[in-house]
Short mmCIF file of C-alpha atoms and ligand atoms in Angstrom, two decimals:
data_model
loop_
_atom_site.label_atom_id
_atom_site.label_comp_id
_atom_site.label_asym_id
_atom_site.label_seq_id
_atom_site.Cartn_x
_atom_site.Cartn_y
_atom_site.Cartn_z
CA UNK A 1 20.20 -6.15 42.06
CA UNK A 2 18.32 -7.16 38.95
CA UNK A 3 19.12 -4.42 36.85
CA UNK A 4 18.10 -4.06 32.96
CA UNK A 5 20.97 -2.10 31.21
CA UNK A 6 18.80 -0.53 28.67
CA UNK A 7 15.85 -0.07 30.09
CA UNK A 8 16.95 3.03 31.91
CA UNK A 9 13.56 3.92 33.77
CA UNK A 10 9.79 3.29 34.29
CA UNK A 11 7.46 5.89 33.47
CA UNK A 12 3.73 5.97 34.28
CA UNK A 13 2.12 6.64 31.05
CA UNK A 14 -1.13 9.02 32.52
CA UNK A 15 0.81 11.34 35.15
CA UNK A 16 4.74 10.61 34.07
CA UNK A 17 6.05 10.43 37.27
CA UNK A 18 9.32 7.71 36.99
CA UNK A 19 9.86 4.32 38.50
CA UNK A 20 13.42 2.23 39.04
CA UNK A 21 13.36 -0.54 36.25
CA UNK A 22 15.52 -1.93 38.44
CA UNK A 23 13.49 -3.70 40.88
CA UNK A 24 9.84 -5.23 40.81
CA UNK A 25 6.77 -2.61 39.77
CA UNK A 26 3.48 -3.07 38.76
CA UNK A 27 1.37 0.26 37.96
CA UNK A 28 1.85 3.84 38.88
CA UNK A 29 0.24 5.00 42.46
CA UNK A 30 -2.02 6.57 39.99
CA UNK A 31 -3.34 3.45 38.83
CA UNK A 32 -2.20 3.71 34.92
CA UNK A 33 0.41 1.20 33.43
CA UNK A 34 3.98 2.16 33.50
CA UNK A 35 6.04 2.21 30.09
CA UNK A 36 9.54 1.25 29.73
CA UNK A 37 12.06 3.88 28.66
CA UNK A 38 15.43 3.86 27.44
CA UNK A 39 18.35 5.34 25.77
CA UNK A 40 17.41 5.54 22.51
CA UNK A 41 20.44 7.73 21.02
CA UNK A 42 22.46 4.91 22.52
CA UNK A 43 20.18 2.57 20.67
CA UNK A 44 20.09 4.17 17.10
CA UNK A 45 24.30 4.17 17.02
CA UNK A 46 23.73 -0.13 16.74
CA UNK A 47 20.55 -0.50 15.82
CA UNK A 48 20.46 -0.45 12.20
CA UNK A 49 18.70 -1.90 8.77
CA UNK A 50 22.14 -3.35 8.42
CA UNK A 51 22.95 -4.65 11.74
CA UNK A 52 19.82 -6.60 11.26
CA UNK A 53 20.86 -8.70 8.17
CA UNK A 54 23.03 -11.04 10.91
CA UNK A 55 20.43 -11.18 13.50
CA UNK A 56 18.93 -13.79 15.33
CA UNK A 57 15.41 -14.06 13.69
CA UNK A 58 13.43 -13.61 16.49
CA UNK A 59 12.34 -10.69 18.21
CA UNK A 60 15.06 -10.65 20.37
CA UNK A 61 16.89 -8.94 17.17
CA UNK A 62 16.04 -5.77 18.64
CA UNK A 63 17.77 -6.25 21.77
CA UNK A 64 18.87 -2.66 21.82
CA UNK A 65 15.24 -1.48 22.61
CA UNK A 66 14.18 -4.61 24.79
CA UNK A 67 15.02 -5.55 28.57
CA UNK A 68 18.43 -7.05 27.93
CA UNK A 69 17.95 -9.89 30.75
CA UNK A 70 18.98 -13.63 29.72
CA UNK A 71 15.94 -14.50 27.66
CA UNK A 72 13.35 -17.09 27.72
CA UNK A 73 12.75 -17.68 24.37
CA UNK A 74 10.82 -20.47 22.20
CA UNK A 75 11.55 -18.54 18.70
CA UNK A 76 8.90 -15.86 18.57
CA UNK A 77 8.59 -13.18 16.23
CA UNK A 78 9.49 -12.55 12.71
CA UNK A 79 6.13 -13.53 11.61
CA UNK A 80 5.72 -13.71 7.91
CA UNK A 81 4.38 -10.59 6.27
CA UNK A 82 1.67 -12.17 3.83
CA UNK A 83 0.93 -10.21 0.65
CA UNK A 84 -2.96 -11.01 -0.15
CA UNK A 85 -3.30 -10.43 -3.56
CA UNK A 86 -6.14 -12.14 -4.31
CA UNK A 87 -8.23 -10.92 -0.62
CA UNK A 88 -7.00 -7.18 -2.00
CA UNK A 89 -8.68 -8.03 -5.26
CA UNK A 90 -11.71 -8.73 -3.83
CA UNK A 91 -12.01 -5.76 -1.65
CA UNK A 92 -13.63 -2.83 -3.35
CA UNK A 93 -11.97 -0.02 -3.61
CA UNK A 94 -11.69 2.40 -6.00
CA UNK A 95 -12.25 0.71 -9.77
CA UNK A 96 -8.99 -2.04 -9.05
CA UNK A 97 -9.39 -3.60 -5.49
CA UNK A 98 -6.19 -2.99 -2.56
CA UNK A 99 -3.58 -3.82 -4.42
CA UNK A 100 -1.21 -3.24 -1.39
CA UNK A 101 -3.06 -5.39 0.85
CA UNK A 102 -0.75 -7.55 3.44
CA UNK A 103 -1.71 -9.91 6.01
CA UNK A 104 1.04 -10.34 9.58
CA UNK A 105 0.49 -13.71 10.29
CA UNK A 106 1.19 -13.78 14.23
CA UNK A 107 -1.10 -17.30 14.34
CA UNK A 108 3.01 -18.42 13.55
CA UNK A 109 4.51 -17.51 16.56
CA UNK A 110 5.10 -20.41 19.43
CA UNK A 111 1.48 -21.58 21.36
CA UNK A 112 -0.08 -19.89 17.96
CA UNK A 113 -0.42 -16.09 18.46
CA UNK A 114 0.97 -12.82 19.21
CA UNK A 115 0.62 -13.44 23.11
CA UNK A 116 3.78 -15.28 22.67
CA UNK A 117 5.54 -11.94 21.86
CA UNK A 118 4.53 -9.99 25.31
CA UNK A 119 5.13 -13.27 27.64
CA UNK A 120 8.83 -13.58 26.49
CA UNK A 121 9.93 -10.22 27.43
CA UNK A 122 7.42 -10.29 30.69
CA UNK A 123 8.58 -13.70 31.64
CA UNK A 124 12.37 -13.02 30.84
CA UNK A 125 12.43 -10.13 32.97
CA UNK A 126 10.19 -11.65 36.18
CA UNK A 127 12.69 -14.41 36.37
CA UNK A 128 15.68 -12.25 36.13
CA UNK A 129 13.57 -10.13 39.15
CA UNK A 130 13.48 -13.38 41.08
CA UNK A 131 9.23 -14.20 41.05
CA UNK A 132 8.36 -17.33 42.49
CA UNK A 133 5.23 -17.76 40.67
CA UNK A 134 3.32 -16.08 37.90
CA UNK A 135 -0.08 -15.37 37.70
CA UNK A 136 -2.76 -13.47 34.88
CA UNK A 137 -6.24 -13.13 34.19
CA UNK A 138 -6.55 -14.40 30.47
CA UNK A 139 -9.26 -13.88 27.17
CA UNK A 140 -7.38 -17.47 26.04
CA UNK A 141 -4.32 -17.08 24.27
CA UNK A 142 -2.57 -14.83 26.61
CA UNK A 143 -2.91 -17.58 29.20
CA UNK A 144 -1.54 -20.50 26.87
CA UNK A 145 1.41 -18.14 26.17
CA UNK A 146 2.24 -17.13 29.98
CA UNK A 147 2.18 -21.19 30.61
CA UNK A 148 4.78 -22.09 27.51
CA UNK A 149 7.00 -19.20 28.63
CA UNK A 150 6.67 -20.39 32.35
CA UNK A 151 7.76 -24.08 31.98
CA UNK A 152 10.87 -22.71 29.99
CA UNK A 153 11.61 -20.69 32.60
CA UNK A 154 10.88 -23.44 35.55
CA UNK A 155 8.68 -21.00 37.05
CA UNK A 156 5.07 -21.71 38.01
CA UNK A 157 2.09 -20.06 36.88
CA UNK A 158 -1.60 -19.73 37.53
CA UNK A 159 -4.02 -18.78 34.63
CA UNK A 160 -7.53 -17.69 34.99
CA UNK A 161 -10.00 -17.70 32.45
CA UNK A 162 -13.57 -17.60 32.10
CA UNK A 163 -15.05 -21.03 31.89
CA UNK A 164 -16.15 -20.94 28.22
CA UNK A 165 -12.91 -20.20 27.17
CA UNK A 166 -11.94 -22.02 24.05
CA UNK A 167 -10.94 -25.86 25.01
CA UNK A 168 -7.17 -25.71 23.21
CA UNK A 169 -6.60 -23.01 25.66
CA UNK A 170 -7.45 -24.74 28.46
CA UNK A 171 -5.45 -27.68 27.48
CA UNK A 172 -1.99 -26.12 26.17
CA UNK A 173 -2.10 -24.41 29.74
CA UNK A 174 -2.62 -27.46 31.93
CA UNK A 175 -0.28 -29.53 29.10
CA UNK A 176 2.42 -27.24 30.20
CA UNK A 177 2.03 -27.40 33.88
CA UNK A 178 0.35 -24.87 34.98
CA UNK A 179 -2.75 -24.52 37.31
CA UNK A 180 -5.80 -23.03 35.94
CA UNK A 181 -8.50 -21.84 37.86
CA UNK A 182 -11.84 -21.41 35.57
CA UNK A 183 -14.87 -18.50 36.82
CA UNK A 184 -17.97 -18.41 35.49
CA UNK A 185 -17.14 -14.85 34.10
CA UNK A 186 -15.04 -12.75 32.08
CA UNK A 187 -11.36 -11.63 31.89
CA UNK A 188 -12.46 -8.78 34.13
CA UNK A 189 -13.78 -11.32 36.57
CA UNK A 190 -10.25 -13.29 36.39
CA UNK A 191 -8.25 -9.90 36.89
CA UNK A 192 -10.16 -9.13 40.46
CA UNK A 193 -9.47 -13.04 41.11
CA UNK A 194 -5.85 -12.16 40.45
CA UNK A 195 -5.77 -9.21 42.70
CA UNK A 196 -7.25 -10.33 45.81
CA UNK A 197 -4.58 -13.44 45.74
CA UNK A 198 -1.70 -12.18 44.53
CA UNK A 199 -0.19 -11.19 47.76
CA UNK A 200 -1.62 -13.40 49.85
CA UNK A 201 -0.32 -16.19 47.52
CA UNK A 202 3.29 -14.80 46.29
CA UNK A 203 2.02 -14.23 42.73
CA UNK A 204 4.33 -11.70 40.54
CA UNK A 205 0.82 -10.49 38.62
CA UNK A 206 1.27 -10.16 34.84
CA UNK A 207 -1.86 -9.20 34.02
CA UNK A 208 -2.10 -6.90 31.13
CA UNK A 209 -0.60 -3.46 31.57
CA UNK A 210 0.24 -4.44 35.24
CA UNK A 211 3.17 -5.73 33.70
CA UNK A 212 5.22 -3.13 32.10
CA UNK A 213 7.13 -5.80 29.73
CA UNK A 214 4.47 -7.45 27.90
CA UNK A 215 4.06 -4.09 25.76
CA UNK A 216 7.84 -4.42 25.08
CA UNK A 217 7.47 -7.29 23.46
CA UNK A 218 4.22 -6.32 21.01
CA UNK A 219 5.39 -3.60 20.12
CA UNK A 220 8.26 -5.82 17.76
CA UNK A 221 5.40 -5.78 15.65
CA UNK A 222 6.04 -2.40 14.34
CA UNK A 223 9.69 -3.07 14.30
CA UNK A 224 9.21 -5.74 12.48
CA UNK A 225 6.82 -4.08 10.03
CA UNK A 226 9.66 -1.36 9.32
CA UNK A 227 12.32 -3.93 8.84
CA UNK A 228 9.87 -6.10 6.65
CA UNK A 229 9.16 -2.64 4.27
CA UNK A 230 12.99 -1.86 3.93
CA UNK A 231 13.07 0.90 6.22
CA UNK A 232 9.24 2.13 5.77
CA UNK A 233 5.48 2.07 7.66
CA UNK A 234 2.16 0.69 6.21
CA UNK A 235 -0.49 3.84 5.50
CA UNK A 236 -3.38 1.93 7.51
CA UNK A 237 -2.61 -1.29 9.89
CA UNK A 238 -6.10 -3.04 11.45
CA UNK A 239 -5.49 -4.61 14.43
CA UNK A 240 -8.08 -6.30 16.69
CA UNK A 241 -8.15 -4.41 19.82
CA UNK A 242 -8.87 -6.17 23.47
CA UNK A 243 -7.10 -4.73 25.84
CA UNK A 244 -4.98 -2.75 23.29
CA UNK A 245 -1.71 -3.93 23.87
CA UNK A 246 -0.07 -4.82 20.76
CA UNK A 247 -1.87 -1.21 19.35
CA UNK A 248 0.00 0.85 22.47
CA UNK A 249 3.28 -1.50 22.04
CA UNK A 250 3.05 -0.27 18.06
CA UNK A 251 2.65 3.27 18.58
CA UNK A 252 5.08 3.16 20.97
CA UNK A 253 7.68 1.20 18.62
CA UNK A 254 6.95 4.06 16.19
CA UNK A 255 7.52 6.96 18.91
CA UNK A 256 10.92 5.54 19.71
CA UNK A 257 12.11 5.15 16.05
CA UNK A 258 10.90 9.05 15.31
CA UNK A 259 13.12 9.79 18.85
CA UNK A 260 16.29 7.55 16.49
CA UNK A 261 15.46 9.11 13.50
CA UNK A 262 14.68 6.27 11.39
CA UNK A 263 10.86 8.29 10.44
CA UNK A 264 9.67 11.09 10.69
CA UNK A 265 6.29 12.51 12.48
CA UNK A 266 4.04 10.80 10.28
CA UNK A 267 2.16 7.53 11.68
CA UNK A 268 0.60 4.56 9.78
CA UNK A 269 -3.12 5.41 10.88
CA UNK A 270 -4.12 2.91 13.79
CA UNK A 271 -7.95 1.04 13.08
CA UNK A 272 -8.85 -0.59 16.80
CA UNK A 273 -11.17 -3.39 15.13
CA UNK A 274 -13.73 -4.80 18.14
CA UNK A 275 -16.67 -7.14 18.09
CA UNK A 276 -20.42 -5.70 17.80
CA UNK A 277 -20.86 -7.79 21.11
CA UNK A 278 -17.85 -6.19 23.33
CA UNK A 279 -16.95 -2.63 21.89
CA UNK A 280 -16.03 -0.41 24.95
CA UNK A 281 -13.22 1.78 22.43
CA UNK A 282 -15.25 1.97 19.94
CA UNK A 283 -18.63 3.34 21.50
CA UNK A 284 -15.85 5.95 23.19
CA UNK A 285 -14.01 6.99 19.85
CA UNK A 286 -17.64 7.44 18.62
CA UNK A 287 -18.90 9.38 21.37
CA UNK A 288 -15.51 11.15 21.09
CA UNK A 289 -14.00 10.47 24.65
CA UNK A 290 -10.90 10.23 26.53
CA UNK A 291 -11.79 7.60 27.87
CA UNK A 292 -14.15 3.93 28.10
CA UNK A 293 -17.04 3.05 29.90
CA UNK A 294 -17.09 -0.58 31.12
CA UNK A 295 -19.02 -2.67 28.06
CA UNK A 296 -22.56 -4.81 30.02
CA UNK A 297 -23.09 -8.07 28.84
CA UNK A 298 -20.00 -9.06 26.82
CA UNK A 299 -20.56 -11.85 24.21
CA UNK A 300 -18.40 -12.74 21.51
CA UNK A 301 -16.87 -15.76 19.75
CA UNK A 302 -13.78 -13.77 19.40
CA UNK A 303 -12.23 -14.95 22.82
CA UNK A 304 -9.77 -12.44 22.82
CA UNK A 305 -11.95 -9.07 21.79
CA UNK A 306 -13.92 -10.29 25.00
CA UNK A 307 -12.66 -7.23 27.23
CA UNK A 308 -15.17 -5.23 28.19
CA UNK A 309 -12.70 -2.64 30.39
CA UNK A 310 -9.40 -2.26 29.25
CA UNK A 311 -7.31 -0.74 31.57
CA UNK A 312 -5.11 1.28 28.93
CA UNK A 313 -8.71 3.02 27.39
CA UNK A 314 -6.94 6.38 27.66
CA UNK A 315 -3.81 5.10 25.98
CA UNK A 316 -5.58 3.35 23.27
CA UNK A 317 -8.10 6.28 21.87
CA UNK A 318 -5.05 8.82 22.18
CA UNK A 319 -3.11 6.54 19.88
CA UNK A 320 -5.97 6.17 17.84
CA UNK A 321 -6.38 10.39 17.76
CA UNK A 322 -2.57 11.03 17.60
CA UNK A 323 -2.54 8.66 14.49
CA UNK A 324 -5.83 9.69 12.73
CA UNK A 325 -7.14 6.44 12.57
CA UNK A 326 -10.34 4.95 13.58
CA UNK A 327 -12.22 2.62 15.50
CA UNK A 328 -14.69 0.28 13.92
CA UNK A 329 -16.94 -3.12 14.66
CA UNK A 330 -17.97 -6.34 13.40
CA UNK A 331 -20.50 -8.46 14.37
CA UNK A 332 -19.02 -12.60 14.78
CA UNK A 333 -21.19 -13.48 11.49
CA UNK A 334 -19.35 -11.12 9.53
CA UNK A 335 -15.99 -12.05 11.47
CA UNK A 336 -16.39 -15.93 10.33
CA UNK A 337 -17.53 -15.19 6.60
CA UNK A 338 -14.44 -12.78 6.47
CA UNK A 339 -12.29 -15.70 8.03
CA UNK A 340 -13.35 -18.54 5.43
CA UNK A 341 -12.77 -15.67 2.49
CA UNK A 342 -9.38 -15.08 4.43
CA UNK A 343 -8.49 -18.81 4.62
CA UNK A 344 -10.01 -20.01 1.13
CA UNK A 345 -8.42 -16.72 -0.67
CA UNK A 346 -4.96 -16.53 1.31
CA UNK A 347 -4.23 -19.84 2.78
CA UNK A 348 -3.94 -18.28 6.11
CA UNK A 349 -6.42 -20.21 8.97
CA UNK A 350 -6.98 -17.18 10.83
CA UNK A 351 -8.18 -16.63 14.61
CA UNK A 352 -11.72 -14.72 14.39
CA UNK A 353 -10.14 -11.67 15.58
CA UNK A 354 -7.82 -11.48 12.91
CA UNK A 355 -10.69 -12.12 10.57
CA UNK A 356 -12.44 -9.03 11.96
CA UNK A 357 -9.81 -7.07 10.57
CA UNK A 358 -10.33 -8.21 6.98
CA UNK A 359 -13.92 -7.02 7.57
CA UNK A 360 -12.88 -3.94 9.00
CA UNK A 361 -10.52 -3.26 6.07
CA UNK A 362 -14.05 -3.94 3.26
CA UNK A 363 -16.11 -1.58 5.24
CA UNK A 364 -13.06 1.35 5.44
CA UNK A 365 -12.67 0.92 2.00
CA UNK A 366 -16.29 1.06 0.62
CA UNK A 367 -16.48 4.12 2.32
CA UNK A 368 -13.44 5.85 0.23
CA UNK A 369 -11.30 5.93 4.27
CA UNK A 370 -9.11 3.31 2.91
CA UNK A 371 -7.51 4.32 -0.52
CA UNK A 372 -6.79 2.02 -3.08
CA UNK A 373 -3.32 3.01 -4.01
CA UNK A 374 -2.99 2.72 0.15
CA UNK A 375 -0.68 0.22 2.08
CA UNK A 376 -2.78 -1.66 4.21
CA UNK A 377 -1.63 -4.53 6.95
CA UNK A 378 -4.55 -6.63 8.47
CA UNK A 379 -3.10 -8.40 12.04
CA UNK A 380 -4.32 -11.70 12.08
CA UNK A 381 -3.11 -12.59 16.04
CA UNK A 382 -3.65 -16.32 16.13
CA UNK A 383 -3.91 -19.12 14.29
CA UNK A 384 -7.50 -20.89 13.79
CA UNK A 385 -6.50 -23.44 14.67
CA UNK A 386 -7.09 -23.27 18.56
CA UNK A 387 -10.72 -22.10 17.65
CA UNK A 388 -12.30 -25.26 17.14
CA UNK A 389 -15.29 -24.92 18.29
CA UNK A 390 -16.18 -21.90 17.22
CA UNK A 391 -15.02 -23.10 13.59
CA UNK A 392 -17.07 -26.45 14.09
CA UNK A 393 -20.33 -24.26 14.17
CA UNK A 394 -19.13 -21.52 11.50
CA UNK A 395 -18.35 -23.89 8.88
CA UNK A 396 -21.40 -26.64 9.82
CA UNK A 397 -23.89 -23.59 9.69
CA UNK A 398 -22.34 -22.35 6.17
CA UNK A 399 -22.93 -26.20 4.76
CA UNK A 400 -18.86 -26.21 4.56
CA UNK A 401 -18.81 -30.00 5.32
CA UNK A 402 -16.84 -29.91 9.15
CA UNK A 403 -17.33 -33.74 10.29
C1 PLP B 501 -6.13 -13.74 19.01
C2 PLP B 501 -6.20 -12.46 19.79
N1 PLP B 501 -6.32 -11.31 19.13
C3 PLP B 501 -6.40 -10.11 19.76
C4 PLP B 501 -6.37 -10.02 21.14
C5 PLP B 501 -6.45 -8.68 21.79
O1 PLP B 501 -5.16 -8.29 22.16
P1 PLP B 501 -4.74 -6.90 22.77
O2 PLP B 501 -4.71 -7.06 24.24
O3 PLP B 501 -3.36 -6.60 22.25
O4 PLP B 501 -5.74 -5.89 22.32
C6 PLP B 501 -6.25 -11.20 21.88
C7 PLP B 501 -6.21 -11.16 23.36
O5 PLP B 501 -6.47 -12.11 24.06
C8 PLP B 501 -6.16 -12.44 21.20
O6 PLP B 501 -6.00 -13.60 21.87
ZN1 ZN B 502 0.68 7.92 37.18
#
């Protein structure tokens, strides 16, 4: 049987009731996503600051606390860790600016953002399960990253995106081979598009949180955060929240290294950052919920923020509680000023949803939430580069000279 060594079982993350890792699941008969668990006491004895100095630098240097199938990998992870000393100068806080300001750059992993992180570990593991072909609902990026991972793995795969989805996302996926079906909707749209064929077709769905390894491989970004602060946490990290992943694979990254001991109970405090156009979490932190109502109307040129029902809602504002962070939005005006300051400032071509963060981060801190003596990491998730469109009109509105 396809068994995963350290993943030791599956455990729905609303009702806990436990799954075998060691054959195919999706969600719990409950309907929540299902997290991976292992032995982490086995981990810790391995798993150290210093093992890391000889690792491979990828993710898969954390292979004690990752499904330890043969992996399909292209060389994610191990993003740089940017310090932005002159963006932290310009934001104002207190009388000097954030002088601890840093910047993940995930735009640098393979098909140019942090999707690449999930789709290894998801892909590696559906392969080692045996699934004959892969299929997802995608924002973009998630889509291109499924495709890449799928033609290493000489498995096929079926993306399906909303029609305006940006153009290099459409291309990367049907340059790598795979078949993409376009609906004149949104990602919610794709995911009941998804559903209703998977088992007619033979699909292994890897939709977001129907997949239990995608969050296995996001949450690296808080492993890597620790390893990249010698053995600490940020105070504040912004991350632009769709369907929360990457925030639920972090706070689960930090859970399991309290469980080893590396940290204590503390928590860097978790920002969700969403679009003024498509802000389910945010309208339900503010109206102090458990959980989100489904957003009408979603509009914005941040492809990836477009997800107007997230299926881990719950998961996301508990993480958001449990950390005492916040949840805050930014209209795609602001998003695209805050990406040229980003880019003309930093050097760093950002995605707009990793812009929104550095507008997140001016509006915490002119409100005294963010301190200045504060560590502060802003996610950018992709690169700009596969934004061209949406870059075309920014910087042709703004008189910036695009041809
Ligand atoms: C560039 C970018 N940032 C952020 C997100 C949102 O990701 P998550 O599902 O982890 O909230 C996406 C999702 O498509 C994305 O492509
Ligand atoms: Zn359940």
């Amino acid at each position: 049987m396809a068994k995963t060594l350290n993943v030791v079982e599956l455990e729905c993350s609303a009702c806990a009731k436990k799954y075998d890792s060691a054959t195919e699941q999706h969600v719990c008969t409950c309907g929540k996503p299902l997290l991976a668990r292992y032995d982490l006491r086995r981990a810790a004895a391995t798993l150290t600051l210093d093992s890391l100095k000889n690792r491979p630098r990828t993710l898969w240097r954390y292979a004690e606390v990752l499904p330890n199938d043969p992996s399909v990998s292209l060389g994610e992870g191990m993003t740089a860790l940017v310090h932005a000393e002159r963006l932290g100068a310009s934001i104002r806080c207190g009388q000097g600016g954030l002088q601890r300001l840093y910047v993940k750059d995930e735009g640098l992993n393979p098909t140019g953002s942090f999707k690449a992180r999930g789709m290894t570990t998801a892909v590696s593991r559906a392969k080692q399960l045996g699934a004959k072909a892969l299929a997802a609902p995608t924002a973009g990026n998630a889509g291109g990253a499924l495709a890449a991972y799928a033609a290493a793995a000489g498995i096929p795969a079926v993306i399906v995106m909303p029609a305006d989805t940006p153009s290099a996302n459409v291309m990367e996926c049907q340059a790598f081979g795979a078949k993409v079906v376009k609906l004149n909707g949104l990602i919610s749209d794709c995911g009941k598009y998804v559903a209703e064929h998977k088992d007619r077709e033979g699909w292994y769905d890897v939709s977001t949180l129907k997949e239990t390894y995608r969050v296995e491989g996001k949450k690296t970004m808080g492993y890597e955060l620790w390893e990249q602060f010698v053995g600490k946490l940020p105070d504040v990290i912004l991350y632009p929240t769709g369907g929360g992943v990457g925030l639920i694979g972090m706070c689960k990254a930090f859970d399991e290294m309290e469980e080893m001991g590396w940290i204590g109970a503390e928590r860097p405090r978790m920002v969700a950052v969403q679009a003024e156009g498509c802000a389910p979490i945010v309208r339900a932190w503010e109206a102090h919920q458990t959980s989100a109502q489904f957003f009408p109307n979603a509009t914005t040129v941040a492809s990836g923020l477009r997800v107007p029902g997230p299926l881990g809602d719950q998961l996301i504002l508990r993480m958001i509680r449990q950390t005492k962070g916040t949840a805050v939005t930014v209209t795609d005006e602001e998003m695209l000023q805050a990406g040229r300051e980003l880019a003309s400032l930093e050097g760093i071509f950002a995605a707009p949803e990793g812009a929104a963060t550095v507008i997140a981060s001016r509006k915490l801190a002119a409100t005294g939430w963010i301190k200045p003596e504060e560590t502060v990491v802003l996610f950018n998730t992709g690169t700009g580069y596969k934004y061209a469109e949406a870059w075309q009109r920014a910087l042709q509105s703004a008189g910036g000279g695009a041809a």
